[in-house]
């Protein structure tokens, strides 16, 4: 009878723990979806990639069968100007580092590029001490880069207008450091 009560308490405790774990997993998937992000894991030996979600790829126009499942396929979709950056991060990890982090462009299926931010770290080593798994998170940051581009264009337009005025113009950062002056200042 006492053993049954103990067993029943253990069963109830286990069911509560399973419910909490399931709820936590649902919350994580919700957060990843809201952030337009996914968790990934790379098996270094096989060069295979697994994803928690294909949402980022679907938003970039890819069908499920088009999603890159190997590092070679994934790298074939990365913008040529960004390959060296990613390769450098992997080389640092294989030379003793444990984390990688970068922003890069991935080809959109229809046209153009999307910007992604990836951060990962080594999570498993083999018996010989060699890296066997890297896991991380990738987030679509295309909107952020679009805003940066618009700000850059606006600043350039303002600079051009300011260059052609006779009034003194100068730009300072938030610390008061002088960043730029127009030609009118130089005529004084």
XYZ file of C-alpha atoms in Angstrom:
188
model
C 0.000 0.000 0.000
C 2.813 2.413 0.887
C 4.661 1.409 -2.289
C 1.517 2.129 -4.342
C 1.216 5.618 -2.827
C 4.859 6.332 -3.558
C 4.471 5.048 -7.096
C 1.317 7.122 -7.600
C 3.134 10.273 -6.370
C 5.988 9.569 -8.760
C 3.575 9.077 -11.665
C 1.768 12.349 -10.857
C 5.086 14.172 -10.508
C 6.284 12.772 -13.844
C 3.021 13.801 -15.572
C 3.368 17.338 -14.210
C 6.962 17.506 -15.396
C 5.959 16.268 -18.852
C 3.218 18.927 -19.040
C 5.699 21.660 -18.089
C 8.193 20.384 -20.642
C 5.559 20.321 -23.379
C 4.434 23.851 -22.471
C 8.038 25.059 -22.530
C 8.567 23.497 -25.955
C 5.384 25.133 -27.281
C 6.552 28.506 -25.927
C 9.943 28.090 -27.606
C 8.367 27.252 -30.983
C 6.031 30.234 -30.644
C 8.947 32.574 -29.855
C 10.970 31.268 -32.794
C 8.030 31.723 -35.171
C 7.327 35.252 -33.942
C 11.006 36.159 -34.375
C 11.082 34.532 -37.830
C 13.915 32.339 -36.590
C 14.835 28.689 -36.365
C 17.165 26.471 -34.396
C 19.613 24.365 -36.366
C 22.128 21.639 -35.750
C 25.038 20.584 -37.952
C 26.519 17.091 -37.817
C 30.117 17.806 -38.809
C 30.956 14.251 -39.885
C 28.011 13.907 -42.308
C 27.752 17.681 -43.007
C 23.976 17.303 -42.534
C 21.838 20.156 -41.166
C 18.596 19.738 -39.244
C 16.187 22.607 -38.528
C 13.508 23.149 -35.896
C 11.404 24.971 -38.476
C 11.493 25.723 -42.187
C 9.691 29.068 -41.753
C 12.696 31.209 -42.798
C 13.141 29.164 -45.966
C 9.429 29.198 -46.798
C 9.374 32.992 -46.393
C 12.313 33.081 -48.845
C 10.237 31.206 -51.437
C 11.599 27.677 -50.945
C 9.485 24.544 -50.962
C 10.213 21.905 -48.341
C 12.078 19.749 -50.871
C 14.312 22.737 -51.795
C 15.542 23.415 -48.254
C 19.298 22.854 -47.971
C 19.991 19.809 -45.811
C 23.768 19.774 -46.243
C 26.427 22.410 -45.631
C 27.475 22.330 -49.286
C 23.916 22.985 -50.471
C 23.455 25.720 -47.852
C 26.704 27.454 -48.855
C 25.617 27.345 -52.508
C 22.749 29.675 -51.535
C 24.926 32.175 -49.631
C 25.863 35.424 -51.377
C 29.347 35.084 -52.946
C 30.603 38.148 -51.036
C 29.627 36.533 -47.707
C 31.102 33.038 -48.167
C 34.541 34.096 -46.875
C 32.977 35.596 -43.739
C 31.162 32.371 -42.903
C 34.175 30.241 -43.780
C 36.321 32.392 -41.479
C 33.886 31.793 -38.604
C 34.014 28.024 -39.140
C 37.827 28.101 -39.340
C 37.948 29.909 -35.983
C 35.739 27.217 -34.455
C 37.912 24.430 -35.862
C 41.004 26.232 -34.559
C 39.829 26.159 -30.966
C 36.995 28.647 -30.779
C 33.585 27.476 -29.651
C 31.186 30.088 -31.055
C 30.344 31.591 -34.416
C 28.239 34.626 -35.189
C 27.619 36.577 -38.394
C 25.204 38.398 -40.683
C 25.043 37.241 -44.290
C 22.794 37.077 -47.328
C 20.955 34.001 -48.566
C 19.464 33.749 -52.047
C 15.698 34.251 -52.212
C 14.172 31.564 -54.436
C 12.424 34.052 -56.772
C 14.906 36.940 -56.804
C 17.227 38.921 -54.626
C 18.609 38.146 -51.206
C 17.444 37.939 -47.613
C 19.636 38.921 -44.692
C 20.156 36.378 -41.922
C 21.879 36.533 -38.547
C 23.275 33.234 -37.283
C 24.841 32.473 -33.943
C 26.000 29.030 -32.931
C 28.363 27.097 -30.755
C 29.996 23.732 -30.477
C 27.725 21.397 -28.499
C 29.396 18.027 -28.939
C 32.847 16.520 -29.428
C 33.752 12.971 -30.454
C 35.953 10.536 -28.487
C 39.073 12.025 -30.101
C 38.118 15.539 -28.977
C 37.122 16.662 -32.477
C 34.019 18.774 -33.031
C 31.060 16.592 -33.957
C 28.077 18.956 -33.610
C 27.436 22.675 -33.798
C 24.022 24.091 -32.915
C 22.602 27.561 -33.136
C 19.884 29.972 -34.098
C 19.258 31.810 -37.368
C 16.991 34.838 -37.643
C 15.733 36.703 -40.715
C 16.942 40.298 -40.358
C 16.089 41.477 -43.878
C 13.782 44.188 -42.571
C 16.534 45.582 -40.332
C 18.979 45.789 -43.247
C 16.294 47.439 -45.381
C 15.875 50.134 -42.737
C 19.636 50.613 -42.492
C 19.771 51.060 -46.267
C 16.992 53.671 -46.152
C 18.762 55.562 -43.370
C 22.020 55.482 -45.326
C 20.262 56.822 -48.433
C 18.590 59.590 -46.410
C 21.906 60.581 -44.857
C 23.533 60.740 -48.294
C 20.699 62.894 -49.646
C 20.988 65.217 -46.655
C 24.770 65.405 -47.121
C 24.348 66.358 -50.803
C 21.798 69.060 -49.948
C 24.004 70.354 -47.132
C 27.035 70.536 -49.423
C 25.205 72.978 -51.676
C 23.979 75.399 -49.063
C 25.805 78.536 -47.973
C 24.861 77.926 -44.360
C 27.253 76.211 -42.025
C 26.304 72.583 -41.489
C 27.937 70.049 -39.182
C 26.982 66.673 -37.834
C 27.937 65.375 -34.411
C 27.343 62.026 -32.784
C 25.568 61.642 -29.448
C 28.863 62.196 -27.617
C 29.380 65.534 -29.380
C 32.199 64.255 -31.594
C 32.323 66.092 -34.907
C 31.487 63.696 -37.756
C 31.116 65.967 -40.781
C 31.097 69.618 -41.869
C 29.952 71.046 -45.169
C 32.006 73.130 -47.596
C 30.529 76.412 -46.324
C 32.458 75.946 -43.060
C 35.674 75.628 -45.054
C 35.056 78.946 -46.828
C 35.280 80.869 -43.553
